[in-house]
mmCIF file of C-alpha atoms in Angstrom:
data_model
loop_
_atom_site.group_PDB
_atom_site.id
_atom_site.type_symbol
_atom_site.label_atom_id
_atom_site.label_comp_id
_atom_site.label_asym_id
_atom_site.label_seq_id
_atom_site.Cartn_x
_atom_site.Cartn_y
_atom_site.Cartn_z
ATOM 1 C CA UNK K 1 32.551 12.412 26.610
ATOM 2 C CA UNK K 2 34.507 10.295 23.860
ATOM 3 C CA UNK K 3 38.830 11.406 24.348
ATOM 4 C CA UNK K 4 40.925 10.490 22.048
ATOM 5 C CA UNK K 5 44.447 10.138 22.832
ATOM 6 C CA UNK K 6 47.583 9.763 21.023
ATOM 7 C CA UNK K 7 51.048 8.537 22.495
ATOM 8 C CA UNK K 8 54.021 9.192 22.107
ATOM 9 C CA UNK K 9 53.599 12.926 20.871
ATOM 10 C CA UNK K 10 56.318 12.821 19.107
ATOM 11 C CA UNK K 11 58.456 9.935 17.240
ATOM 12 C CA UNK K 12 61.860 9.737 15.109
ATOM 13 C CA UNK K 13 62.739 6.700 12.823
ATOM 14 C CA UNK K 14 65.898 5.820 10.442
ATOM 15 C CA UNK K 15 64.776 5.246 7.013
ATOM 16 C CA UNK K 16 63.729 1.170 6.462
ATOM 17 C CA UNK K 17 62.314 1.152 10.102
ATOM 18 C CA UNK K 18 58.766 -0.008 10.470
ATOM 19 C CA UNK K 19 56.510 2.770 12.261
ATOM 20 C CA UNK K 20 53.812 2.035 14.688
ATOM 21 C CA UNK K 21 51.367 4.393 16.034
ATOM 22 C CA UNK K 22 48.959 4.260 18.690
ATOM 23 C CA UNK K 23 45.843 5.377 19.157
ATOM 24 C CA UNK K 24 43.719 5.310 22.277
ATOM 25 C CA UNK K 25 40.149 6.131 22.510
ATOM 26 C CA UNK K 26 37.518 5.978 25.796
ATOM 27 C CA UNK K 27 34.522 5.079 24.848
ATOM 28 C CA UNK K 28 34.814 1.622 22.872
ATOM 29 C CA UNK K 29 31.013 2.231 20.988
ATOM 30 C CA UNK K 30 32.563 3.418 17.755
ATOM 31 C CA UNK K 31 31.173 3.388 14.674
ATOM 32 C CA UNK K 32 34.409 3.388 12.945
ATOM 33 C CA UNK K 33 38.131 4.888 12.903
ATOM 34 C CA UNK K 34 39.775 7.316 10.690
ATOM 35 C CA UNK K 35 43.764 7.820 10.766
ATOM 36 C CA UNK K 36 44.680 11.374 8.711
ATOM 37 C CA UNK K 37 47.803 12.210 7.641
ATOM 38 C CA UNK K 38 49.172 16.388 7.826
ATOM 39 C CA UNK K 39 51.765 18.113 6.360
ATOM 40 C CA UNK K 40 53.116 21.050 8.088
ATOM 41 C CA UNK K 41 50.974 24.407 7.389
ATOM 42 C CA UNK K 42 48.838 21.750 5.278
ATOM 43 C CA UNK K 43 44.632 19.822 5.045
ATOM 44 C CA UNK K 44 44.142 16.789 6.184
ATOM 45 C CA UNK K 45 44.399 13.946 4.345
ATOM 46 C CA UNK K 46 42.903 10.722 4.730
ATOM 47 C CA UNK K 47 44.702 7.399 4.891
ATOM 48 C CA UNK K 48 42.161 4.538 6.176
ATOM 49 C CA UNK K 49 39.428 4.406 7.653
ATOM 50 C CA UNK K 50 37.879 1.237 9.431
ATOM 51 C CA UNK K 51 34.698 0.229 10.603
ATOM 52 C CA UNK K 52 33.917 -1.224 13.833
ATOM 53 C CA UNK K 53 32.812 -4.535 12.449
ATOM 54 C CA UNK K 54 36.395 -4.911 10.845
ATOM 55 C CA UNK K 55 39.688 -6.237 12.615
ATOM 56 C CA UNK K 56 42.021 -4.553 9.991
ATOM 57 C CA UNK K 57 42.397 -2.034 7.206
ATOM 58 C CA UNK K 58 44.967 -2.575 4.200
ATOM 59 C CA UNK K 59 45.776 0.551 2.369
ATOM 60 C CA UNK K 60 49.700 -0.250 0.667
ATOM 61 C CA UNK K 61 52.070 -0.146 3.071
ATOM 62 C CA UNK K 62 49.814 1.205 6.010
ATOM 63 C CA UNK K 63 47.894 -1.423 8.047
ATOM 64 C CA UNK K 64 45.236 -0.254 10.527
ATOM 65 C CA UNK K 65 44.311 -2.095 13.757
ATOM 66 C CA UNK K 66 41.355 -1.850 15.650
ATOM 67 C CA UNK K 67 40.863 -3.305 18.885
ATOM 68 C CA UNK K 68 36.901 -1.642 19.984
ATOM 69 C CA UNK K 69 37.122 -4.041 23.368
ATOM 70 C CA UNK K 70 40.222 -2.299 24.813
ATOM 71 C CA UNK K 71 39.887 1.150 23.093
ATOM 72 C CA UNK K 72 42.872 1.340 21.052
ATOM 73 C CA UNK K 73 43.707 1.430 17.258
ATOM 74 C CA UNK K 74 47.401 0.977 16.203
ATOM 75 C CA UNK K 75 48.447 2.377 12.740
ATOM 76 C CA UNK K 76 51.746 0.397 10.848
ATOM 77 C CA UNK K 77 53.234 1.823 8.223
ATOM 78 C CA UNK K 78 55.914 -0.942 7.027
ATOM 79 C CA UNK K 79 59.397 -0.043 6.035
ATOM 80 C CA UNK K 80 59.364 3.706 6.312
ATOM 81 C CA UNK K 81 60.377 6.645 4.171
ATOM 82 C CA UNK K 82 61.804 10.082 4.568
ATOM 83 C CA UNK K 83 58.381 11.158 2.567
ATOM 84 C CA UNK K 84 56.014 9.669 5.296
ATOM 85 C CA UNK K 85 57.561 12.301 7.802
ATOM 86 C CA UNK K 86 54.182 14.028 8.546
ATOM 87 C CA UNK K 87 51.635 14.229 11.637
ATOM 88 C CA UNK K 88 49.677 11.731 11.963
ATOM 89 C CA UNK K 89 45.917 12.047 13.557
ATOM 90 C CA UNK K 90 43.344 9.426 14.337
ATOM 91 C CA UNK K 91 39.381 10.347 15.142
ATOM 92 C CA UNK K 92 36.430 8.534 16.078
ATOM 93 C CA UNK K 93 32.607 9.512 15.624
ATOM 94 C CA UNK K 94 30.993 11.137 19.213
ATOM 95 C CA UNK K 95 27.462 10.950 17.263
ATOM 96 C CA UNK K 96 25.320 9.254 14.722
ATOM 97 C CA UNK K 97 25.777 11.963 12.694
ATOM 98 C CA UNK K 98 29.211 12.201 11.851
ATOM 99 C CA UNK K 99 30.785 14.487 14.253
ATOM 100 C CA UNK K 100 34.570 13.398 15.050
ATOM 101 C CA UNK K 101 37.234 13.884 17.965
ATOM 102 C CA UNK K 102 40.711 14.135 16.743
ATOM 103 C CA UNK K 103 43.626 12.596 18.441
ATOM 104 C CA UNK K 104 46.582 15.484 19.289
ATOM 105 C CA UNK K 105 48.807 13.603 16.554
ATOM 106 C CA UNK K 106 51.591 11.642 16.266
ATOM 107 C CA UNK K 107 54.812 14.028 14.687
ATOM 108 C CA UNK K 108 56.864 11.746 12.943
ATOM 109 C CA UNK K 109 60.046 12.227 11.406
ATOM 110 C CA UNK K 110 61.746 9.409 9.069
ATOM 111 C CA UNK K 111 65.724 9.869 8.706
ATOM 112 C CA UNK K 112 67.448 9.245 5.776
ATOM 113 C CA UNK G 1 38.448 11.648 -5.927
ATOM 114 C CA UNK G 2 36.976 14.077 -3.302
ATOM 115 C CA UNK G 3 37.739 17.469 -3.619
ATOM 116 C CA UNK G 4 37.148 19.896 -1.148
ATOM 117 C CA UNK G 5 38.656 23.423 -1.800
ATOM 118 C CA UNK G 6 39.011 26.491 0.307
ATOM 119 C CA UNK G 7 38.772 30.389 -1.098
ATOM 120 C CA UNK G 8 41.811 31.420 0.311
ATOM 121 C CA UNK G 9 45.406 29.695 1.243
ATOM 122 C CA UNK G 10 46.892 32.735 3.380
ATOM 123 C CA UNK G 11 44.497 35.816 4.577
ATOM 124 C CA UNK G 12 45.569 38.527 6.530
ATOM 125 C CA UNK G 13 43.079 40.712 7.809
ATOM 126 C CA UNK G 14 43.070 43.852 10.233
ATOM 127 C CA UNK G 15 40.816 43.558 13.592
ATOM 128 C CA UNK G 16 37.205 44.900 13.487
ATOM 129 C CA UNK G 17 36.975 43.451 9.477
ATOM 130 C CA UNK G 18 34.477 40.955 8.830
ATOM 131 C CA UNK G 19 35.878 38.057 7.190
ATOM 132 C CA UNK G 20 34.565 35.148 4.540
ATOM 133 C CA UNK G 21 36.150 32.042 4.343
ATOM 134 C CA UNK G 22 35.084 30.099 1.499
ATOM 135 C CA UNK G 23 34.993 25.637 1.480
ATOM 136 C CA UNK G 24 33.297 23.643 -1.548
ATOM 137 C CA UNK G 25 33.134 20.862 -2.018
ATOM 138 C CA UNK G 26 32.091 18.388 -6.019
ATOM 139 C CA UNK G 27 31.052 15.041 -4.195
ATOM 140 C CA UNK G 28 27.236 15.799 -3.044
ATOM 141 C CA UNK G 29 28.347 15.681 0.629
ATOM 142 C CA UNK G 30 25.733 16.359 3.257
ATOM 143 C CA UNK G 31 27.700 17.002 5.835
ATOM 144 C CA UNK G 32 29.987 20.122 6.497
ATOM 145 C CA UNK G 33 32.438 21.273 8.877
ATOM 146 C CA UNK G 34 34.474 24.089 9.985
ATOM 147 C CA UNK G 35 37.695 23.422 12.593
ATOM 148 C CA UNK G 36 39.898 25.947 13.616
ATOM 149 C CA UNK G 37 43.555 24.153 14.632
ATOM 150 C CA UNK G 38 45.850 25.590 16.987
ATOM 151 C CA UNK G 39 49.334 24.640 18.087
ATOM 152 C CA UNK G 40 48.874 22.430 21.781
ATOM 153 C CA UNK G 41 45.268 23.174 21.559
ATOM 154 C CA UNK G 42 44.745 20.446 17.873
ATOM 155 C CA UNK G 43 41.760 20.188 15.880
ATOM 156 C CA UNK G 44 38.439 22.063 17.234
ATOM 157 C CA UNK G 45 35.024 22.018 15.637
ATOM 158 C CA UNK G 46 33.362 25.216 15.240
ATOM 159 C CA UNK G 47 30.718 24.558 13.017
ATOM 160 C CA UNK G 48 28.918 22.166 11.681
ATOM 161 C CA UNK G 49 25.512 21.674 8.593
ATOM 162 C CA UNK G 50 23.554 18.597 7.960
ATOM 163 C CA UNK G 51 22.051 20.097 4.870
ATOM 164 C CA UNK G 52 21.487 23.597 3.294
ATOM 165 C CA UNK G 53 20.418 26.266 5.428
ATOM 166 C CA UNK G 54 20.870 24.007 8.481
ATOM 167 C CA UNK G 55 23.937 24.723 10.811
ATOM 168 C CA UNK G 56 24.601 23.608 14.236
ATOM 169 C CA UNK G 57 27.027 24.872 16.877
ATOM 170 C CA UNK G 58 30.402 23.338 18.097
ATOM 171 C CA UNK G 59 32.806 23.260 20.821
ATOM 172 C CA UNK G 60 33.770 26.734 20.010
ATOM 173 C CA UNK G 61 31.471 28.752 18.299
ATOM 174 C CA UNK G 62 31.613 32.123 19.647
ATOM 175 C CA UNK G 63 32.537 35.066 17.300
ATOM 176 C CA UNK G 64 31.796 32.817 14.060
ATOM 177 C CA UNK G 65 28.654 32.362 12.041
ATOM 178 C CA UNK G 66 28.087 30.011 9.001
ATOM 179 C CA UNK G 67 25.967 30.052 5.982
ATOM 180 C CA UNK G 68 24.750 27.307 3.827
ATOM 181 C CA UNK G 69 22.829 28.554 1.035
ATOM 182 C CA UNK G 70 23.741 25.331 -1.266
ATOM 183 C CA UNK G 71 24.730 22.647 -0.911
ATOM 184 C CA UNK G 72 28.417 22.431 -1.641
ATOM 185 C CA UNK G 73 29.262 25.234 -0.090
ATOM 186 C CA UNK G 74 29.560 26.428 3.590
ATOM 187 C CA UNK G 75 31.186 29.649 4.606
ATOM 188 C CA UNK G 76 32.483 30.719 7.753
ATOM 189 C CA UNK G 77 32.251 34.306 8.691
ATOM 190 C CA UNK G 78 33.925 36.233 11.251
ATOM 191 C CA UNK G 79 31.786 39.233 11.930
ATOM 192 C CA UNK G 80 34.047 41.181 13.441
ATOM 193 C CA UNK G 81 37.993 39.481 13.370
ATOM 194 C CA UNK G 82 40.209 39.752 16.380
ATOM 195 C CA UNK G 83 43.619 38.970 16.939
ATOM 196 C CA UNK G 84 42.339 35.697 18.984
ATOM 197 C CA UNK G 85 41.056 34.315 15.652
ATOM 198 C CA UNK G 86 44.740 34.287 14.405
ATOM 199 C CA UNK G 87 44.535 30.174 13.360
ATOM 200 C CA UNK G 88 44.516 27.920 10.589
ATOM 201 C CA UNK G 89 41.058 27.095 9.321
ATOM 202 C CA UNK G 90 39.916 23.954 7.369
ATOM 203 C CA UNK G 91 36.807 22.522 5.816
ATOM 204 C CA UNK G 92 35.800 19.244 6.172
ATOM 205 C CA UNK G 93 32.763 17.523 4.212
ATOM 206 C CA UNK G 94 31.498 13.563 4.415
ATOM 207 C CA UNK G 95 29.212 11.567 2.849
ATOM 208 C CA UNK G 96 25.336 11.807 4.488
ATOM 209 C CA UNK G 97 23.645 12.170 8.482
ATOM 210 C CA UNK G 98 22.848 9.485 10.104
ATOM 211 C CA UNK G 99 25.830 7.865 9.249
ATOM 212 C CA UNK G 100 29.293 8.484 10.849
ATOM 213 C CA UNK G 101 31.458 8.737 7.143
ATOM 214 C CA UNK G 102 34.852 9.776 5.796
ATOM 215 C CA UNK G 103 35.427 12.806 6.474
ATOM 216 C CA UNK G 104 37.338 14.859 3.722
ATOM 217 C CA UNK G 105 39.441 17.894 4.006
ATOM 218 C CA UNK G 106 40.239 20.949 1.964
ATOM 219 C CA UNK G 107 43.410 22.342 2.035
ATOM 220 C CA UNK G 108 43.201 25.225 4.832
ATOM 221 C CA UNK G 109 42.996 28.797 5.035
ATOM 222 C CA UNK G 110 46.289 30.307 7.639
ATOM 223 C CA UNK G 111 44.173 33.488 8.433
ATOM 224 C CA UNK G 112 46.080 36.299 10.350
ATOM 225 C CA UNK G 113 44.122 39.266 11.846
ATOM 226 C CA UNK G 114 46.260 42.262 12.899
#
């Protein structure tokens, strides 16, 4: 069974910092990646998504990594805001038909 | 843009009710989803459709039931709510089966049952 992990649980930045978040999956036969974003008491929203055939996703300031071989995807989010404070949740596909397992999430907070 | 958009943003019900939640969604999606998210517990798939009028089961089904009459629009019911069913609900659709797609979500439905 496809896990999805997401370390740390928790992060806290100063303003200007560049963010990196990690993303850790078990079973490397993916058909792609998504990375959400969530405001408390809030939807999902999503931020990238990335195929297995692709290295890298551009989106802005957010870069997405994907590394299939060793089971990890790493999201960047350059220079960092107070308004990118969020949870941040990354899933993978368990079938062909488009079911996903979420990550825990990443609860990052971005001081001014 | 995607929208997907849930009936209700705050519900409070009383146990033994039977409770609609609501999730549409404008892009043609085939796919549907229902989650339930819980603090330490995170995102878990209830339900799930391929198409109208066909539904398939989660991780945690029990006490839920779906209906997909057309196509942009899959409700959740709770036939009879308990306090255990306290939890914020969301809607997902994506693009077709077959093919692992974006998923999209709507905006959630905090549903409290007293």
């Amino acid at each position: 069974k496809q896990e999805v992990t997401q370390i740390p649980a928790a992060l806290s930045v100063p303003e200007g910092e560049n963010l990196v978040l990690n993303c850790s999956f078990t079973d490397s036969a993916i058909y792609n990646l998504q990375w959400f974003r969530q405001d408390p008491g809030k939807g999902l929203t999503s931020l990238l998504l990335i195929q297995s055939s692709q290295r890298e996703q551009t989106s802005g300031r957010l870069n997405a990594s994907l590394d299939k071989s060793s089971g990890r995807s790493t999201l960047y989010i350059a220079a960092s805001q107070p308004g990118d404070s969020a949870t941040y949740l990354c899933a993978v596909p368990t079938d062909s038909w488009g079911k996903f397992q979420f990550g825990a999430g990443t609860q990052v907070v971005v001081t001014p | 843009d995607v929208k997907v958009t849930q009936s209700s943003r705050y519900l409070v019900k009383r146990t033994g009710e039977k409770v609609f939640l609501e999730c549409v969604q404008d892009m043609d999606h085939e796919n549907m989803f229902w989650y339930r998210q819980d603090p330490g517990l995170g995102l878990r798939l209830i339900y799930f459709s391929y198409d109208v009028k066909m539904k398939e089961k989660g991780d945690i089904p029990e006490g839920y039931s779906v209906s997909r009459e057309k196509k942009e629009r899959f409700s959740l019911i709770l036939e009879s709510a308990s306090t255990n069913q306290t939890s914020m609900y969301l809607c997902a659709s994506s693009l077709s089966r077959g093919l692992p797609s974006e998923q999209y979500f709507g905006p959630g439905t905090r549903l409290t049952v007293t």
